[in-house]
CSV table of C-alpha atoms (C1' of nucleotides) in Angstrom, one decimal:
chain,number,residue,atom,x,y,z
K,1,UNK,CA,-19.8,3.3,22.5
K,2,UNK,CA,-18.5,3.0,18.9
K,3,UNK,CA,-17.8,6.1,17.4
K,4,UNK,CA,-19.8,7.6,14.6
K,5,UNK,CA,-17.1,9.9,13.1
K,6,UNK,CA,-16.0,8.2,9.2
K,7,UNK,CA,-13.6,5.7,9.6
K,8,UNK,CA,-10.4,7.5,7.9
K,9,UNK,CA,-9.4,5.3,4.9
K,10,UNK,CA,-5.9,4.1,6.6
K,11,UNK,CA,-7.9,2.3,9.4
K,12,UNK,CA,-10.3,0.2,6.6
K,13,UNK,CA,-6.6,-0.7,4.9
K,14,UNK,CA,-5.5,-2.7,8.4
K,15,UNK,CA,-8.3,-4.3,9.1
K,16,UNK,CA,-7.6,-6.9,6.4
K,17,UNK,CA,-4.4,-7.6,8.3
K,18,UNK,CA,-5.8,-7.6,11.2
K,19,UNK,CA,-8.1,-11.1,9.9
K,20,UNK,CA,-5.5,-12.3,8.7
K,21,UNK,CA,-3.4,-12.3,11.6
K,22,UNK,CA,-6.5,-13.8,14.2
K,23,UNK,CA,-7.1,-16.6,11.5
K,24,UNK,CA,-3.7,-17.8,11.5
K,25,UNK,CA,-3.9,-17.3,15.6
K,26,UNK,CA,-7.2,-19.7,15.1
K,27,UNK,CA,-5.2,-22.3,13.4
K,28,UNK,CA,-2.6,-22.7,15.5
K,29,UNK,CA,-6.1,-23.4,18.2
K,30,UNK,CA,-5.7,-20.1,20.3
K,31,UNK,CA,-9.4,-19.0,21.3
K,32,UNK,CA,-8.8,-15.0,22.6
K,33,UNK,CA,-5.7,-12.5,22.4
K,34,UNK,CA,-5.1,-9.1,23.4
K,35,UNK,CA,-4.6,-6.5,21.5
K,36,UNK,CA,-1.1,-6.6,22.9
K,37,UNK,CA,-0.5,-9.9,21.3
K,38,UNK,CA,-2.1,-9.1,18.4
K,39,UNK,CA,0.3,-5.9,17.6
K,40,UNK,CA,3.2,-7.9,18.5
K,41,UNK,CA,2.6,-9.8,16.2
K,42,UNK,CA,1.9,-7.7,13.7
K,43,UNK,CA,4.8,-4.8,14.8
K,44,UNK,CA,2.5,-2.2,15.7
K,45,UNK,CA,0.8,-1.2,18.9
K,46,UNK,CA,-2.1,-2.3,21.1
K,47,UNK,CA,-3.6,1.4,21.0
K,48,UNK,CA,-3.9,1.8,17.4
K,49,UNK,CA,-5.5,-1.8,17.2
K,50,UNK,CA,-7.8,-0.5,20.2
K,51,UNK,CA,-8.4,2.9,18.2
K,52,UNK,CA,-9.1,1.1,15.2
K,53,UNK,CA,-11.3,-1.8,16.1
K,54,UNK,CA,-13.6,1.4,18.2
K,55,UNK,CA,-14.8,2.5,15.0
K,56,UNK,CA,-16.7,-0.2,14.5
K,57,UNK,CA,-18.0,-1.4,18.2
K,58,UNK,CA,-16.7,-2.6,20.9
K,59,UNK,CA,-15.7,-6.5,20.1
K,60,UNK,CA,-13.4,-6.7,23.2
K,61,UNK,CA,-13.9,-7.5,26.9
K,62,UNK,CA,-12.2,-5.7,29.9
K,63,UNK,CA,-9.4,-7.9,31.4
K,64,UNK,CA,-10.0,-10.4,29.0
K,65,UNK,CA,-9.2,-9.4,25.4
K,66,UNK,CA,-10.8,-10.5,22.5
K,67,UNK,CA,-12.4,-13.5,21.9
K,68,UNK,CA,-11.1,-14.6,18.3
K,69,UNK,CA,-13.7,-16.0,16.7
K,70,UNK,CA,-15.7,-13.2,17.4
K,71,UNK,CA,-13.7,-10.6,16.3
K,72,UNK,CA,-12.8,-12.6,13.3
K,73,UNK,CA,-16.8,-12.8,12.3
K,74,UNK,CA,-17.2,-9.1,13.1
K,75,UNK,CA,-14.0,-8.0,10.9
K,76,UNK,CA,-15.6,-10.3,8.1
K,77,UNK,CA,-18.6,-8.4,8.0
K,78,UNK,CA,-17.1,-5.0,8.6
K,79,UNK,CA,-14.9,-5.8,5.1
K,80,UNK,CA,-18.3,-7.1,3.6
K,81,UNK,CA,-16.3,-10.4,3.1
K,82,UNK,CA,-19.3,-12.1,4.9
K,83,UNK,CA,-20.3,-13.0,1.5
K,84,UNK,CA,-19.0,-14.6,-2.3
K,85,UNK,CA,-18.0,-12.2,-4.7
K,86,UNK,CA,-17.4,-13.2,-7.9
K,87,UNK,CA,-14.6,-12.0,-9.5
K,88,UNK,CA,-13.8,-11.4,-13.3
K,89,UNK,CA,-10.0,-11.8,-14.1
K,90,UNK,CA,-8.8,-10.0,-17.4
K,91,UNK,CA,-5.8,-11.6,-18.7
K,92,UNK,CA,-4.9,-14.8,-19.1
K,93,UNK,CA,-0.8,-14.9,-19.3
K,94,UNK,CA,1.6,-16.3,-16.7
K,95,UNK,CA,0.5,-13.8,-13.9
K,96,UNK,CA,-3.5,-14.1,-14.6
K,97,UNK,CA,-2.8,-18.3,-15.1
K,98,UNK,CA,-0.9,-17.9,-11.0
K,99,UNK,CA,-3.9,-16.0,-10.0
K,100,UNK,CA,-6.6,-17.9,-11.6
K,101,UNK,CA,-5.1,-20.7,-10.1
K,102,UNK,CA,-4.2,-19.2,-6.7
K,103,UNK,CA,-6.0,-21.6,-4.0
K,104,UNK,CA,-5.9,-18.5,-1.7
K,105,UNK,CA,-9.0,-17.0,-3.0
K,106,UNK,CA,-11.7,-19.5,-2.6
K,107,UNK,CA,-11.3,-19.8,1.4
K,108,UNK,CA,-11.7,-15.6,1.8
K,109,UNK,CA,-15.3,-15.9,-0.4
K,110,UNK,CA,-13.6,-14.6,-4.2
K,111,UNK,CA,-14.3,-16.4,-6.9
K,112,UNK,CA,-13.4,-15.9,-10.4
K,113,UNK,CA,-16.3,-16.4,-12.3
K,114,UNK,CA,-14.6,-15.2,-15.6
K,115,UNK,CA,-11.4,-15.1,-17.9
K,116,UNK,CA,-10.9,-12.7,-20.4
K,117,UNK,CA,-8.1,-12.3,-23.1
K,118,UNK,CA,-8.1,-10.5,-26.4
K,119,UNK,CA,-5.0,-12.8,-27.7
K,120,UNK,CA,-7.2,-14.8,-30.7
K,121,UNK,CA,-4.9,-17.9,-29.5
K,122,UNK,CA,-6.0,-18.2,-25.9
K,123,UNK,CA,-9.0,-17.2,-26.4
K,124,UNK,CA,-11.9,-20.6,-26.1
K,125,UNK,CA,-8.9,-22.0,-24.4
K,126,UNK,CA,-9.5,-23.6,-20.7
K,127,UNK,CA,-7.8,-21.7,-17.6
K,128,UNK,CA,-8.6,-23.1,-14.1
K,129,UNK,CA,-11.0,-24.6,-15.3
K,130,UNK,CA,-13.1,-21.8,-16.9
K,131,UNK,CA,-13.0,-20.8,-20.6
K,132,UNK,CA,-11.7,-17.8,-21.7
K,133,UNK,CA,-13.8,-15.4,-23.2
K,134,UNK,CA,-12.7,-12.5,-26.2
K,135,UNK,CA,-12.1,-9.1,-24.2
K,136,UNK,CA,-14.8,-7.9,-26.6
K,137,UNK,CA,-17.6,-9.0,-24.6
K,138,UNK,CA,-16.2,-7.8,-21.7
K,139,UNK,CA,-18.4,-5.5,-20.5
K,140,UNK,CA,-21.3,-7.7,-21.9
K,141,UNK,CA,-20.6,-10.1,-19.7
K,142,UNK,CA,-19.7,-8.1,-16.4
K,143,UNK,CA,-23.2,-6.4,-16.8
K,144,UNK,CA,-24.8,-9.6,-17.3
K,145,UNK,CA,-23.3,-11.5,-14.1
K,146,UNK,CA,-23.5,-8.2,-12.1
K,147,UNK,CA,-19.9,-8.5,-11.3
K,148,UNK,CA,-18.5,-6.1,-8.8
K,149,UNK,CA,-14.8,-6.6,-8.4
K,150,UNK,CA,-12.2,-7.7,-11.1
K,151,UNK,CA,-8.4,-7.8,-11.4
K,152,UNK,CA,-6.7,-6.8,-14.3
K,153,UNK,CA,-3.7,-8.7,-15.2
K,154,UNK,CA,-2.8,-7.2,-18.6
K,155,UNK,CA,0.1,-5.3,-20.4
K,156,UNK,CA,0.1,-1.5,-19.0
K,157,UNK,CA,-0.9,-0.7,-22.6
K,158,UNK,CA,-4.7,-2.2,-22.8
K,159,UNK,CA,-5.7,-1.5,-19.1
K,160,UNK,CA,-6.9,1.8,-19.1
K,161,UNK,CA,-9.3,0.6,-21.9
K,162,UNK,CA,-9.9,-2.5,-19.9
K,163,UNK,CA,-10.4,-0.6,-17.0
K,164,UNK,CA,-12.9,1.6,-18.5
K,165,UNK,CA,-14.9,-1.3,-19.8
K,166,UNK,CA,-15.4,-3.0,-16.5
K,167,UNK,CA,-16.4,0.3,-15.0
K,168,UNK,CA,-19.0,0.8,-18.2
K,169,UNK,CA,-20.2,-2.5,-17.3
K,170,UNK,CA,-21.1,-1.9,-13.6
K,171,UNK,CA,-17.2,-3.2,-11.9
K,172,UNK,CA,-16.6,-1.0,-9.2
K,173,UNK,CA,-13.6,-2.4,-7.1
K,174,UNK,CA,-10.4,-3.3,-9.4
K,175,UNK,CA,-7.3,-4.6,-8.3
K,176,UNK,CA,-4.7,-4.0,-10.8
K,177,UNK,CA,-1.7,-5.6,-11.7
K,178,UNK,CA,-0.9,-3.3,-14.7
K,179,UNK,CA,2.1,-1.1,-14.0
K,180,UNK,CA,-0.3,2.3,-14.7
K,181,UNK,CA,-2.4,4.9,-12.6
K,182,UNK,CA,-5.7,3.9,-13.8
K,183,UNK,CA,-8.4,7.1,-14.4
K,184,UNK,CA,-11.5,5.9,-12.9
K,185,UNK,CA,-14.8,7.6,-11.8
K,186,UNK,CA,-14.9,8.8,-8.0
K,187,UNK,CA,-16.2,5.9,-5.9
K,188,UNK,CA,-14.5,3.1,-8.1
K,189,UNK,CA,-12.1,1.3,-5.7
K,190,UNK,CA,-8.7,0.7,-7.6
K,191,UNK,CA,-5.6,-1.5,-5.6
K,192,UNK,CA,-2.5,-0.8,-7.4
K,193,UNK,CA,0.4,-3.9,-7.7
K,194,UNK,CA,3.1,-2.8,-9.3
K,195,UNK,CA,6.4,-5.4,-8.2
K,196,UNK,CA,8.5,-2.2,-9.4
K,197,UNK,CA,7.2,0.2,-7.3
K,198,UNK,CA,6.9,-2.0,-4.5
K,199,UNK,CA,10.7,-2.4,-4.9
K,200,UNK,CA,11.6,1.0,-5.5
K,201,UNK,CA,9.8,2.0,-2.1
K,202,UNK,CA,12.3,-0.3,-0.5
K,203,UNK,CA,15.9,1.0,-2.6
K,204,UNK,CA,15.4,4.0,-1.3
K,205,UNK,CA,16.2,2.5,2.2
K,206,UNK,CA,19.6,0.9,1.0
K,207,UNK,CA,22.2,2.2,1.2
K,208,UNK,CA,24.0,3.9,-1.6
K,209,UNK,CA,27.4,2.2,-1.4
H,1,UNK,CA,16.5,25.5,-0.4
H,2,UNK,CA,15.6,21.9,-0.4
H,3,UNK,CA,14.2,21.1,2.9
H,4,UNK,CA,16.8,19.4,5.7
H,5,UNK,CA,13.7,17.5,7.6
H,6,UNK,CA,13.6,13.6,7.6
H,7,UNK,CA,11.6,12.1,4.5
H,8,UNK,CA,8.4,11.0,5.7
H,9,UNK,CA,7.9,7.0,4.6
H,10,UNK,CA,4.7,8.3,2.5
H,11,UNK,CA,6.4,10.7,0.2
H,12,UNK,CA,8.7,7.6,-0.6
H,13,UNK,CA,5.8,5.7,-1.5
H,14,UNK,CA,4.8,8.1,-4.1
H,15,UNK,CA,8.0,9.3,-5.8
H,16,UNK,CA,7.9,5.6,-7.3
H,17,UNK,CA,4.4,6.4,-9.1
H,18,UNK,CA,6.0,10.0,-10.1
H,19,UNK,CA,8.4,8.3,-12.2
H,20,UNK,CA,6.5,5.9,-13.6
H,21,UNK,CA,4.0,8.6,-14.7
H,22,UNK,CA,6.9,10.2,-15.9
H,23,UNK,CA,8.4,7.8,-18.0
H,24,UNK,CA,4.8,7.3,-19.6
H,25,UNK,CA,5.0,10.8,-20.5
H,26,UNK,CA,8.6,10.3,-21.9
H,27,UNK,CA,7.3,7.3,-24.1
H,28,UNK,CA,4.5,9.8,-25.4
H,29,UNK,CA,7.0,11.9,-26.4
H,30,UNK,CA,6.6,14.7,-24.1
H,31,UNK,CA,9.5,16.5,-22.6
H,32,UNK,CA,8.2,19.3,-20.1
H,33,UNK,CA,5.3,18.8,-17.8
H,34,UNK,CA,4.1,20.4,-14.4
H,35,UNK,CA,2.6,19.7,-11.3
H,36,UNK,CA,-0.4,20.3,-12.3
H,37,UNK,CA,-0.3,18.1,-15.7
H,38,UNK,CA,1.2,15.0,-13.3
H,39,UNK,CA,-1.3,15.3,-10.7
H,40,UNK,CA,-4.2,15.2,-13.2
H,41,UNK,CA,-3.0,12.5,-14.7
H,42,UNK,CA,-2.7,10.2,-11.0
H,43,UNK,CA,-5.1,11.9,-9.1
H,44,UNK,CA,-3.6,13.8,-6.9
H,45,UNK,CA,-3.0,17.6,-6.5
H,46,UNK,CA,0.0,19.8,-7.7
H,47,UNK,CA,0.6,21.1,-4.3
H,48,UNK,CA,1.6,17.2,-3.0
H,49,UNK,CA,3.6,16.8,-5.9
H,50,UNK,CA,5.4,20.0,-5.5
H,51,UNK,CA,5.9,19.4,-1.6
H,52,UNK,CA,7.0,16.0,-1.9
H,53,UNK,CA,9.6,16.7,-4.3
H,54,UNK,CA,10.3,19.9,-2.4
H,55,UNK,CA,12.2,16.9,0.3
H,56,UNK,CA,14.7,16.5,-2.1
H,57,UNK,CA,15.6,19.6,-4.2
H,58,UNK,CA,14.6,22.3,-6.8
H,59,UNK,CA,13.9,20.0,-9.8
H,60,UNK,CA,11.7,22.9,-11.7
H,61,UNK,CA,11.7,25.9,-12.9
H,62,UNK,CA,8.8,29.0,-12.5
H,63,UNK,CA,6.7,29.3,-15.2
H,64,UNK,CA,7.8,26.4,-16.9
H,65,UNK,CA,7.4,23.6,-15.1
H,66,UNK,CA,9.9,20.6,-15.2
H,67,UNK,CA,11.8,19.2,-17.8
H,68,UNK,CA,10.6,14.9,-17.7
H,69,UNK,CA,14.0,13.5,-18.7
H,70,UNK,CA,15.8,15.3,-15.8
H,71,UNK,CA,13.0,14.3,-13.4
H,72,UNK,CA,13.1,10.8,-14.4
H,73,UNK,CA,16.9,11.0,-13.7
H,74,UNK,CA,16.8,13.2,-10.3
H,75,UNK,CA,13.8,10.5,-9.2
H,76,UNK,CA,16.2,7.4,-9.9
H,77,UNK,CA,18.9,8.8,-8.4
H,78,UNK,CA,16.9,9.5,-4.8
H,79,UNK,CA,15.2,5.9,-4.9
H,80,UNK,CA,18.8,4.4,-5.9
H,81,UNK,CA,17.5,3.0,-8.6
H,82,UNK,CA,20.1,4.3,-10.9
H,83,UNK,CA,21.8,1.5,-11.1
H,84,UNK,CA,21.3,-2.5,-11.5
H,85,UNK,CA,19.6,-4.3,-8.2
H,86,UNK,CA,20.5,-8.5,-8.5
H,87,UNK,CA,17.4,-10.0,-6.8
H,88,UNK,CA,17.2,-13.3,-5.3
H,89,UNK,CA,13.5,-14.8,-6.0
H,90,UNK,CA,12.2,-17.5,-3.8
H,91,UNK,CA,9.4,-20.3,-4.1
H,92,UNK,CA,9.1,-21.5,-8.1
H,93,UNK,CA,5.5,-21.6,-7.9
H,94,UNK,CA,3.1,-20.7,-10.3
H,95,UNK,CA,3.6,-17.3,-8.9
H,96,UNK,CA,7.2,-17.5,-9.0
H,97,UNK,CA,7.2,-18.1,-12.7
H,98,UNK,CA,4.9,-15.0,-13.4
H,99,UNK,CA,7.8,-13.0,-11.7
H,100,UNK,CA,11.0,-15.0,-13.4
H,101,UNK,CA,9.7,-13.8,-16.7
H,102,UNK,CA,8.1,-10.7,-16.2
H,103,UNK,CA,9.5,-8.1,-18.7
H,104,UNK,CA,9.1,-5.2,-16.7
H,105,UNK,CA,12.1,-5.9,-14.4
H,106,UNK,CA,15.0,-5.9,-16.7
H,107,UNK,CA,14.2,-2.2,-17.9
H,108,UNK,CA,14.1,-0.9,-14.8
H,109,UNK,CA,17.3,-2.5,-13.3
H,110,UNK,CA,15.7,-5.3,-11.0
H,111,UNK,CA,17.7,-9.1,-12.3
H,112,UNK,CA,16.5,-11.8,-11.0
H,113,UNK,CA,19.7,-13.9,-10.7
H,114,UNK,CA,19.4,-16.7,-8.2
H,115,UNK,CA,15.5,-18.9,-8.3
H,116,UNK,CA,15.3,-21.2,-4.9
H,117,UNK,CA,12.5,-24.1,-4.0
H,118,UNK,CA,12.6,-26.5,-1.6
H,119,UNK,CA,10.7,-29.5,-3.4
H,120,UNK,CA,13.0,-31.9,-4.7
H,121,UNK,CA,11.1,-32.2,-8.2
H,122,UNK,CA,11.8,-28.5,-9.0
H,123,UNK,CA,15.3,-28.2,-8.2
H,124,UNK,CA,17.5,-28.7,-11.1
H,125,UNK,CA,15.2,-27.8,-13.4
H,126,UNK,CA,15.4,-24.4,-14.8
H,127,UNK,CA,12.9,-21.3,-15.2
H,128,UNK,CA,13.6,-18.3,-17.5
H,129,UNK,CA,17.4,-19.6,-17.7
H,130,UNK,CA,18.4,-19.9,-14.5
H,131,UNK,CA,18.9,-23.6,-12.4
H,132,UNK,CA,16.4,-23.5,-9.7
H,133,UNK,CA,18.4,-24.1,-6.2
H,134,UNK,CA,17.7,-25.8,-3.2
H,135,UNK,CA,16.8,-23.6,-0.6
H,136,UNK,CA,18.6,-25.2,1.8
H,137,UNK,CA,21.4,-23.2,-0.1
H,138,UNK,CA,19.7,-19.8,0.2
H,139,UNK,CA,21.7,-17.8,3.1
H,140,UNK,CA,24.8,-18.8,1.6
H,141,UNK,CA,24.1,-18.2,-1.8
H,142,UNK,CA,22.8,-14.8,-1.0
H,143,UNK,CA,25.4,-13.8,1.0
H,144,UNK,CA,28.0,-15.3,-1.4
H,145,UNK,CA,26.3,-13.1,-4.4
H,146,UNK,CA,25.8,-9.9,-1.4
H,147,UNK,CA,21.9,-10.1,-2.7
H,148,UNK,CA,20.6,-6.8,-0.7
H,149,UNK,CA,16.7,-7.5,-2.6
H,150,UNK,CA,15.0,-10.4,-2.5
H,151,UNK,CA,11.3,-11.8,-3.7
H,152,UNK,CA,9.2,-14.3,-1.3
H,153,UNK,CA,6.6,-16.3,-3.3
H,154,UNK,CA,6.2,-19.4,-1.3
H,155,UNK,CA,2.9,-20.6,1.0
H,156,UNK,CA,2.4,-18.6,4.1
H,157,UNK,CA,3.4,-21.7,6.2
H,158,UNK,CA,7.1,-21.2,5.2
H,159,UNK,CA,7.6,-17.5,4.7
H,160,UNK,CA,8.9,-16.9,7.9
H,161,UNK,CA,11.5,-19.3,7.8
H,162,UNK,CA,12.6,-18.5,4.5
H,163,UNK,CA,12.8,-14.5,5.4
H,164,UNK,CA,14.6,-15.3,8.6
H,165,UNK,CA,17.2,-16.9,6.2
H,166,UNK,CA,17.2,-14.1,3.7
H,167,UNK,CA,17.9,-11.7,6.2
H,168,UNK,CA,20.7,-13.8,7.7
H,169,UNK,CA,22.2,-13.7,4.6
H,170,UNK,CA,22.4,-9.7,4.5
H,171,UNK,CA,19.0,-9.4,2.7
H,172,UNK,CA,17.6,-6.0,3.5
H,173,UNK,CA,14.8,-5.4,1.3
H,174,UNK,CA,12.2,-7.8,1.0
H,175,UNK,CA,8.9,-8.0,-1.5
H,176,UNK,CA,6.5,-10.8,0.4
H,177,UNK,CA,3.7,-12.5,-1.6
H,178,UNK,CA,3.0,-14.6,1.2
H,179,UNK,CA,-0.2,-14.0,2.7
H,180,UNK,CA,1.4,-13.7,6.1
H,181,UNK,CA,3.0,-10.2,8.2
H,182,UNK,CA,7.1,-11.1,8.2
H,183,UNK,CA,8.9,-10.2,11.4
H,184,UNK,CA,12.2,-8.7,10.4
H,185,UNK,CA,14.9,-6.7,12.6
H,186,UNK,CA,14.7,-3.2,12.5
H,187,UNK,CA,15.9,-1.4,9.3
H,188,UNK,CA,15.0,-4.1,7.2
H,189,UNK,CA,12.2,-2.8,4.8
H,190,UNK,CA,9.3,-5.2,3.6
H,191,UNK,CA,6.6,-4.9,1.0
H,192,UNK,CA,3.6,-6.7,0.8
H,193,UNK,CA,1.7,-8.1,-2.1
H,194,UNK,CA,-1.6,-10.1,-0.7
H,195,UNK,CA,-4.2,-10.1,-2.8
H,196,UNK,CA,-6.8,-10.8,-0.9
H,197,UNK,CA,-6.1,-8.0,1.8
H,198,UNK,CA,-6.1,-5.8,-0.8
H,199,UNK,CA,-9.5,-7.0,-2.4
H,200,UNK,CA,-10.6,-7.3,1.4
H,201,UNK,CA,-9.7,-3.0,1.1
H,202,UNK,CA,-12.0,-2.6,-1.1
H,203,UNK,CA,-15.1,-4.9,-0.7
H,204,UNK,CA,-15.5,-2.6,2.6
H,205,UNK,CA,-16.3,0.2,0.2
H,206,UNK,CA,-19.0,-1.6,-2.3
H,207,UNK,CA,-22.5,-1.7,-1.3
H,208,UNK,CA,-24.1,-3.5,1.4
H,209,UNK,CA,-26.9,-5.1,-0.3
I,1,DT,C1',1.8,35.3,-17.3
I,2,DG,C1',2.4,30.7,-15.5
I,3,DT,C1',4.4,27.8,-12.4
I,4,DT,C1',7.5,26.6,-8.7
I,5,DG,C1',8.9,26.2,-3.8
I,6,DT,C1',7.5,26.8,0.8
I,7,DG,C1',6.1,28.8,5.3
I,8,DA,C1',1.6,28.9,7.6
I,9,DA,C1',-2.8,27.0,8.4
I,10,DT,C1',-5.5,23.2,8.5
I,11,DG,C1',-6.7,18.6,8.9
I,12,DA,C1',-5.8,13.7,9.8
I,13,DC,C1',-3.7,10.1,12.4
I,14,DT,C1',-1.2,8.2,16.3
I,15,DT,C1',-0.1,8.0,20.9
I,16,DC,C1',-1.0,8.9,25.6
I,17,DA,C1',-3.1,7.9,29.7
I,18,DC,C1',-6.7,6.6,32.4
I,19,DA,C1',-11.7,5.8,33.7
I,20,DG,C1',-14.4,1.9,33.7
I,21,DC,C1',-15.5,-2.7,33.8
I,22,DG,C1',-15.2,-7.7,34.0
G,1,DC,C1',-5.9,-6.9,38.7
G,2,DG,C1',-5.8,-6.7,33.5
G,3,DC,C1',-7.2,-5.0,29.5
G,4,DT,C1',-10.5,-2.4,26.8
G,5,DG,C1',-12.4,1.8,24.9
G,6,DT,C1',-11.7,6.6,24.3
G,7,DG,C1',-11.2,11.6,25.0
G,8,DA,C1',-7.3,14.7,24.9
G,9,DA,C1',-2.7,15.7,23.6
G,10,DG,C1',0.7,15.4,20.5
G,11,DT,C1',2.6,14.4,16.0
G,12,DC,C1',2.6,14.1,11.2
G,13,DA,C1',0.7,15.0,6.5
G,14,DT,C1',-2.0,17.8,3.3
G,15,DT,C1',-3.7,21.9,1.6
G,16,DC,C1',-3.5,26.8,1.2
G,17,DA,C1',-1.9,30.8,-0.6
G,18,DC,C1',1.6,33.7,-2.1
G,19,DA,C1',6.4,35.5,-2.9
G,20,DA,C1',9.7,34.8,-6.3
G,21,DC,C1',11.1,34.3,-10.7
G,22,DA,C1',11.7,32.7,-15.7
DNA sequence: TGTTGTGAATGACTTCACAGCG
DNA sequence: CGCTGTGAAGTCATTCACAACA
């Protein structure tokens, strides 16, 4: 029986990994694993997979493992990535041109619907294919598309204010590339990508020679 | 006393969003804050901050609070990032060009010296002034320059390969923006930067409707 | 007084270990 | 027999709450 306690945040963070991981296993044309294999893989264990897949339901069979597929579909709709989402990208430099362009997004369902800069240069400009739109009508057109998820790819300067206008016009998932702690109302999902403090979480390790 | 017990990988994690906090504050002009103050500002409470830090010294003082500019210093000095880090970047991708010129490495000590690709168009040519190298060159180069830090930004298919090659070189940090979980020997530390696992993190969150 | 640093208490997460089932 | 699903045990992390001190 799947378990009705709240599934601690930690647990909904691998689960992403966890698709990943099967879809590349359904590439290469395998049809089940084990959750042995799987944390192998993935250098972890096959009881955290097991604890971690049983708050959801039981996708597994005894003696047999999991069929991928399955377990693939069920993760999916677990993430609510059964779905589109349509994405609003704010920035338009070098990083928001690699993402807007990023051929990674379309397979997993996101979609970016809409590019905005404030620089008067870019903007009416053509990224990826879509125009890009004057900051100032940001929120405008967030509320308008009901969009739900954006990234910002801006200087750490404007993205508070950019984060606060996608929030006033209805965002409530951000990932953001902007090397600041972004102040958001509770229930607004924020993913922070900071290449600096991604390295610094690794210097520590080195040693100090 | 400071305490004597082994750092626990999450209070790592965090010391690099203290000091980025921190230098904000610095860059406002401030020169004392507290726990309190700090944990306001990145959501979090004083008594994490104060516990965290507690791992590596008494950087305060009662009453007072702490003094930013010594933090700062104290915080780069544990993360060993009081000092210049050379950092090999691989795959001249779109992606790859975003990191060769971002401007927030330089200030914080991270070079990006030596650029590798494996198609024959790009290699020659150069990107944010340096000659874009073969990567059939990339162990030796790495362990010719002693490049402890490196950045992966080429397709999933051939991040493996291309970490395997790093490491062999003596590479012992590595930040991965392929979409894909490295396996590295033990004591090698990895970062990952996928955005679609970490908009898949947050889609589980937003409404079901 | 205000704020740190830290043991103690609480809470969360991971690992163990095995019943149960295919 | 092999592997899942899961309570129970064990470990680790956060929060509490307060002595100490500028």
């Amino acid at each position: 029986m799947a378990s009705q306690k709240p599934v601690p945040r930690i647990v909904v963070s691998r689960l992403p990994v966890y698709l990943r991981a099967l879809q590349h296993m359904a590439q290469e044309g395998k049809v089940v694993t084990s959750s042995q294999e799987l944390a192998q893989r993935l250098g972890t264990t096959s009881a955290q997979i097991r604890k971690d897949l049983s708050y959801f339901g039981e996708f597994g069979r005894q003696g047999m493992g999991y069929e991928i597929g399955y377990l693939m579909q069920q993760l999916r709709r677990i993430l609510h990535v059964d779905r589109e989402w349509p994405v609003a990208l704010v920035g338009a430099g070098d990083l928001g041109h690699a993402l807007a362009n990023y051929a990674g997004f379309p397979p997993e369902g996101f979609r970016i619907v809409a590019v905005f800069d404030n620089d008067p240069k870019k903007i009416g400009q053509t990224m990826a294919g879509l125009t890009i739109q004057d900051s100032a009508h940001l929120r405008e057109v967030i509320a308008r598309e009901r969009l739900k998820v954006a990234i910002i790819a801006v200087p750490a300067s404007g993205a508070q204010a950019v984060a606060d206008e996608l929030v006033a016009g209805g965002v409530r998932a951000i990932l953001n590339y902007a090397p600041i702690t972004l102040n958001v109302p509770e229930g607004v999902q924020v993913q922070y990508v900071d290449p600096v403090v991604h390295l610094q979480r690794m210097t520590f390790y080195l040693d100090d020679e």
